[in-house]
Amino acid sequence: MAAQLDKDSTFTGAPPSFFSYFRDIRVIQVVLQIVFIILLVSILSFVVVNVYESLAERNLVPTFRFLASRSGIPLGDSPAWYSPDASYGEAFFVGVINTIRAVSVGLVGATVIGILVGILLLSNNWLIRNISRVYVEILRNTPLLVQLYFWYFVVFLEALPKDPTGIPAPGVASVPWTTPIMLILIFLITLLARRTSHPTRMTVGGFLGLIVLAVVRPAMLSNPDLAGMVNISLLLLIGIFLLISFFAPKGWRGLAIGFLAMTIGTILGAALFELLYYFGITSNGQALHLSIYPVFYYSVKGIFAPEIIPTSVFGIWAVFIAIGVALSIVLWMLAGHVTETTGKPVPRGTYAILAIVIFGVIGWGVAGAQARPPTVPIADDEGAIEQVPYSDAINSDMIPFEDWPLYRPEPIVIATPQLNRFNNLEIGNVLQPQYSALVIGLIVYTSAFIAEIVRAGIQAVPYGQIEAARALGLSTPQTLTRVVLPQALRVIIPPLGNQYLNLSKNSSLAAAVAFADTYQVGTTMMNQSGQSITGFSMLLIVYLTLSLLISVVMNIVNGRFQIVTR
Amino acid sequence: MVVEAVDTKKKADQFDEPIILVKNINKWYGDFHVLRDVSLSIAPQEVVVIIGPSGSGKSTFIRCINRLEEHQEGLIAVDGIELSHDVRNVAEIRRETGMVFQQFNLFPHMTVQDNITLAPMKVRHWSKEQAEKKAVELLTRVGIPEQAKKYPGQLSGGQQQRVAIARALAMEPKIMLFDEPTSALDPEMIKEVLDVMKELALSGMTMIVVTHEMGFAREVADRIIFMDHGRIVEQGPPEHFFDPNVEHHPRTQEFLDQIL
């Protein structure tokens, strides 16, 4: 049959001619491509030659040499080494750093808020669902530029106080060393309580024990008449609770057990630290001394944040933390192996966190004991240097802030913002209003789009999948993590990558809020030097690199979540 | 508490003691009355086939048994455990009850083997080795041991439904619920799934099957239930249903005339 047809067509078809050759679809395709390339090359070369000639007339041949000359650009948000005397290249570099600073924080913030709002959009609670809906609709239906102006001019320049107020003098607020032990005990008790039939009662018992130790014991110790009775009365209390636990109705024993565990645990902890002190491993209670500071202040000058400064004993603490992390990784893998071979569920996350916390606390104490010179040089009011015993110096605020890292027993010091008399920041970090407005604007705007993507992704998982998981007996969290999320991520990740790209490119709107990002520095540079071709190609390279980097990462992530279908 | 649970289980295992007990359940979707006073008791190892026109409430009924749907009135007890609002009871009943869906509902992001081992490992706390051994055993039983490492999307409909049966069996349930297991399949694949179900019935599994496969009902069922408008209209052994001389309820007769 086929042969017949072929034969027929050769007989009936027109004889091949020169023009019929050009009706062949394969020839047409090749010819069209050649014509297109010739056109493109000629247009491009025409443009390039023209531009080059006109620039040459004005003595502005594209070159990178101008990058080394003095820029004279003052940058609001720049590292300490930068000044207007720096070169164009350095100014541009600061711009790139600023873009990366804004984009990286923006990506993380937008993802976190976006996921949260996306989940809230699906909430069963009418109020929460509709508030989230309004948030999303307002933000994604107004232009980003308008929002950035709002954050910068309305919120940061109008609504906030003109000068930072309420910033206190530097100081050390102390927390008793028993605090970390109590925190660990609370953690252990809630953990233990989860496995009993009455978790609430046991936890409540634990907290009662905590109150006794945190309030009653110190109060009794401070009263000389009662101090002698402290331990006897505590023993009595323990006895009473032991009795209660014997005679209490079944369900209420947990209360007594929780209380006992907390009381005995804290006393054992105290004894342990007394022993450590006795053998000279810790320097009294001071070794385990935590400092708490106020954290953030706002003003027209920006958001003021604390500065974290490592002290001379930071290295010792870091070693302990490293051991804790290593141990927690080993525990994590070991627990995974145990679950796999025996099937028993092991709270691996808890063990891992506990390992780090315990080593962190011990390391804090050990490091504190090392930071103990016999005397500390202190300058008095007249400026004369005087040697003061370490314990006296450390308990008062005699050590000047600059010397803290040398003498404080804590491995890290968290310093609150300090203003000099011109109300400029001396200590601490400041997030400038331009940067804050840009980052908050980008985060809030992009999070609305991410929220919709997350909502759609979760809803894209067929309900039958959830039913199947439930019918098998999987719990709600197991259904979510094993069945729903892996399938939702497959739908979420590609459009999420688009939003990441949008955010990174939208960061060039920084110019609107006068933030010195790549685009702003780049255009200023072009205006001043006239090197627009070089400048634009530099901008192109920076944004292209940033976007391609995000694309590559998202493609790798995407590849991991795709489902094999055939 | 624990002692009580053991006692009730013992009772249920005794001969003639029903493994599923349903008393006067009622369910509404808004104003629509889906299940009206449905009562039923099913003995261990019994195979019950539910037939009826679409919208008669048969799927809703078996979905009530493992709490995929909630009934508003009446009592359901499975294996001596009452299906109440207590989440522990619901979890326990779901562990003892396997379900096979019309649309298979396999997890597309996991291999066949992972689909089967997920619940035994996460819910029954079996070791990986034990769960995988069970998976191989069950895949052999349903006739597709060579497909363990494939993804559901790479299998035919019949193979997917057999994996779904293996997945439900991996939890070693006492009861299997089948919600129109062959309705989404090509005619040639229906047989391979029905064969697996027949083998399962012969092995002594308690089964409730919602289906339109009359051949299967006639051959395998111990009892056939005809439902219409949320009510059990008529029930009896297959001989009763397929005997032309028996006088049926007029609604049953109408339905049987149309499908036989």
CSV table of N, CA, C and O in Angstrom, one decimal, chain A residues 105-150:
chain,number,residue,atom,x,y,z
A,105,VAL,N,18.9,39.6,53.2
A,105,VAL,CA,17.9,39.7,54.3
A,105,VAL,C,16.5,39.7,53.8
A,105,VAL,O,15.6,39.0,54.4
A,106,GLY,N,16.3,40.3,52.7
A,106,GLY,CA,15.0,40.4,52.1
A,106,GLY,C,14.4,39.0,51.7
A,106,GLY,O,13.3,38.7,52.0
A,107,LEU,N,15.3,38.2,51.1
A,107,LEU,CA,14.9,36.8,50.7
A,107,LEU,C,14.4,36.0,51.9
A,107,LEU,O,13.4,35.4,51.9
A,108,VAL,N,15.3,36.0,52.9
A,108,VAL,CA,14.9,35.2,54.1
A,108,VAL,C,13.6,35.8,54.8
A,108,VAL,O,12.7,35.0,55.0
A,109,GLY,N,13.5,37.1,55.0
A,109,GLY,CA,12.4,37.6,55.6
A,109,GLY,C,11.1,37.4,54.8
A,109,GLY,O,10.1,37.0,55.4
A,110,ALA,N,11.2,37.6,53.5
A,110,ALA,CA,10.0,37.4,52.7
A,110,ALA,C,9.5,35.9,52.7
A,110,ALA,O,8.3,35.7,52.7
A,111,THR,N,10.5,35.0,52.7
A,111,THR,CA,10.2,33.6,52.7
A,111,THR,C,9.4,33.3,54.0
A,111,THR,O,8.4,32.6,54.0
A,112,VAL,N,10.0,33.7,55.2
A,112,VAL,CA,9.5,33.3,56.5
A,112,VAL,C,8.0,33.9,56.6
A,112,VAL,O,7.1,33.2,56.9
A,113,ILE,N,7.9,35.2,56.3
A,113,ILE,CA,6.6,35.9,56.5
A,113,ILE,C,5.6,35.3,55.5
A,113,ILE,O,4.4,35.0,55.7
A,114,GLY,N,6.1,35.1,54.2
A,114,GLY,CA,5.2,34.6,53.2
A,114,GLY,C,4.7,33.2,53.5
A,114,GLY,O,3.5,33.0,53.4
A,115,ILE,N,5.5,32.3,54.0
A,115,ILE,CA,5.0,31.0,54.4
A,115,ILE,C,4.0,31.1,55.5
A,115,ILE,O,2.9,30.4,55.5
A,116,LEU,N,4.3,31.9,56.5
A,116,LEU,CA,3.4,32.1,57.6
A,116,LEU,C,2.0,32.6,57.2
A,116,LEU,O,1.0,32.0,57.5
A,117,VAL,N,2.0,33.6,56.4
A,117,VAL,CA,0.8,34.2,55.9
A,117,VAL,C,0.1,33.2,55.0
A,117,VAL,O,-1.2,33.1,55.1
A,118,GLY,N,0.8,32.5,54.2
A,118,GLY,CA,0.2,31.5,53.3
A,118,GLY,C,-0.5,30.4,54.1
A,118,GLY,O,-1.6,30.0,53.7
A,119,ILE,N,0.1,30.0,55.2
A,119,ILE,CA,-0.6,29.0,56.0
A,119,ILE,C,-1.8,29.6,56.7
A,119,ILE,O,-2.9,29.0,56.8
A,120,LEU,N,-1.7,30.9,57.2
A,120,LEU,CA,-2.8,31.5,57.8
A,120,LEU,C,-4.0,31.8,56.8
A,120,LEU,O,-5.1,31.8,57.3
A,121,LEU,N,-3.7,31.9,55.6
A,121,LEU,CA,-4.7,32.1,54.6
A,121,LEU,C,-5.7,30.9,54.5
A,121,LEU,O,-6.8,30.9,54.1
A,122,LEU,N,-5.1,29.7,55.0
A,122,LEU,CA,-5.9,28.5,55.0
A,122,LEU,C,-6.5,28.2,56.3
A,122,LEU,O,-7.1,27.1,56.5
A,123,SER,N,-6.4,29.1,57.3
A,123,SER,CA,-6.8,28.8,58.6
A,123,SER,C,-8.3,28.6,58.7
A,123,SER,O,-9.1,29.1,57.9
A,124,ASN,N,-8.7,27.8,59.7
A,124,ASN,CA,-10.2,27.6,59.9
A,124,ASN,C,-10.8,28.8,60.6
A,124,ASN,O,-12.0,28.9,60.6
A,125,ASN,N,-9.9,29.6,61.3
A,125,ASN,CA,-10.4,30.8,62.0
A,125,ASN,C,-10.8,31.9,61.1
A,125,ASN,O,-10.0,32.4,60.3
A,126,TRP,N,-12.0,32.3,61.1
A,126,TRP,CA,-12.5,33.3,60.2
A,126,TRP,C,-11.7,34.6,60.2
A,126,TRP,O,-11.3,35.2,59.2
A,127,LEU,N,-11.5,35.1,61.5
A,127,LEU,CA,-10.8,36.4,61.6
A,127,LEU,C,-9.4,36.3,61.1
A,127,LEU,O,-9.0,37.2,60.3
A,128,ILE,N,-8.6,35.3,61.5
A,128,ILE,CA,-7.2,35.1,61.0
A,128,ILE,C,-7.2,35.0,59.5
A,128,ILE,O,-6.4,35.7,58.8
A,129,ARG,N,-8.1,34.2,58.9
A,129,ARG,CA,-8.1,34.0,57.5
A,129,ARG,C,-8.3,35.3,56.8
A,129,ARG,O,-7.6,35.6,55.8
A,130,ASN,N,-9.3,36.1,57.2
A,130,ASN,CA,-9.6,37.3,56.5
A,130,ASN,C,-8.6,38.4,56.7
A,130,ASN,O,-8.4,39.2,55.8
A,131,ILE,N,-8.0,38.5,57.9
A,131,ILE,CA,-6.9,39.4,58.1
A,131,ILE,C,-5.8,39.2,57.1
A,131,ILE,O,-5.3,40.0,56.5
A,132,SER,N,-5.4,37.9,57.0
A,132,SER,CA,-4.4,37.5,56.1
A,132,SER,C,-4.7,37.9,54.7
A,132,SER,O,-3.9,38.3,53.9
A,133,ARG,N,-6.0,37.6,54.3
A,133,ARG,CA,-6.5,37.9,53.0
A,133,ARG,C,-6.3,39.4,52.7
A,133,ARG,O,-5.8,39.8,51.6
A,134,VAL,N,-6.8,40.2,53.6
A,134,VAL,CA,-6.7,41.7,53.4
A,134,VAL,C,-5.2,42.1,53.3
A,134,VAL,O,-4.8,42.9,52.4
A,135,TYR,N,-4.3,41.5,54.1
A,135,TYR,CA,-2.9,41.8,54.0
A,135,TYR,C,-2.4,41.6,52.6
A,135,TYR,O,-1.7,42.4,52.0
A,136,VAL,N,-2.7,40.4,52.1
A,136,VAL,CA,-2.2,40.0,50.8
A,136,VAL,C,-2.8,40.9,49.7
A,136,VAL,O,-2.0,41.4,48.9
A,137,GLU,N,-4.1,41.1,49.8
A,137,GLU,CA,-4.7,41.9,48.7
A,137,GLU,C,-4.2,43.4,48.7
A,137,GLU,O,-4.0,43.9,47.6
A,138,ILE,N,-4.1,44.0,49.8
A,138,ILE,CA,-3.6,45.4,49.9
A,138,ILE,C,-2.2,45.4,49.3
A,138,ILE,O,-1.8,46.3,48.5
A,139,LEU,N,-1.3,44.5,49.7
A,139,LEU,CA,0.1,44.6,49.4
A,139,LEU,C,0.4,44.2,47.9
A,139,LEU,O,1.2,44.8,47.3
A,140,ARG,N,-0.3,43.2,47.4
A,140,ARG,CA,0.0,42.9,46.0
A,140,ARG,C,-0.7,43.7,45.0
A,140,ARG,O,-0.4,43.6,43.8
A,141,ASN,N,-1.6,44.6,45.4
A,141,ASN,CA,-2.4,45.4,44.5
A,141,ASN,C,-1.9,46.8,44.5
A,141,ASN,O,-2.6,47.7,43.9
A,142,THR,N,-0.9,47.2,45.3
A,142,THR,CA,-0.3,48.5,45.2
A,142,THR,C,1.1,48.5,44.7
A,142,THR,O,1.8,47.5,45.0
A,143,PRO,N,1.6,49.5,44.0
A,143,PRO,CA,2.9,49.4,43.4
A,143,PRO,C,4.0,49.4,44.5
A,143,PRO,O,3.8,50.1,45.5
A,144,LEU,N,5.1,48.7,44.2
A,144,LEU,CA,6.1,48.6,45.2
A,144,LEU,C,6.7,50.0,45.5
A,144,LEU,O,7.1,50.3,46.6
A,145,LEU,N,6.9,50.8,44.4
A,145,LEU,CA,7.5,52.2,44.6
A,145,LEU,C,6.7,53.0,45.7
A,145,LEU,O,7.2,53.6,46.5
A,146,VAL,N,5.3,52.9,45.6
A,146,VAL,CA,4.5,53.6,46.5
A,146,VAL,C,4.7,53.1,47.9
A,146,VAL,O,4.8,53.8,48.9
A,147,GLN,N,4.8,51.8,48.0
A,147,GLN,CA,5.0,51.2,49.3
A,147,GLN,C,6.4,51.6,49.9
A,147,GLN,O,6.5,51.9,51.1
A,148,LEU,N,7.4,51.6,49.1
A,148,LEU,CA,8.7,52.0,49.6
A,148,LEU,C,8.7,53.5,50.1
A,148,LEU,O,9.3,53.8,51.1
A,149,TYR,N,8.0,54.4,49.3
A,149,TYR,CA,7.9,55.8,49.7
A,149,TYR,C,7.2,55.8,51.1
A,149,TYR,O,7.5,56.6,52.0
A,150,PHE,N,6.1,55.0,51.2
A,150,PHE,CA,5.4,54.9,52.5
A,150,PHE,C,6.3,54.6,53.6
A,150,PHE,O,6.4,55.3,54.7
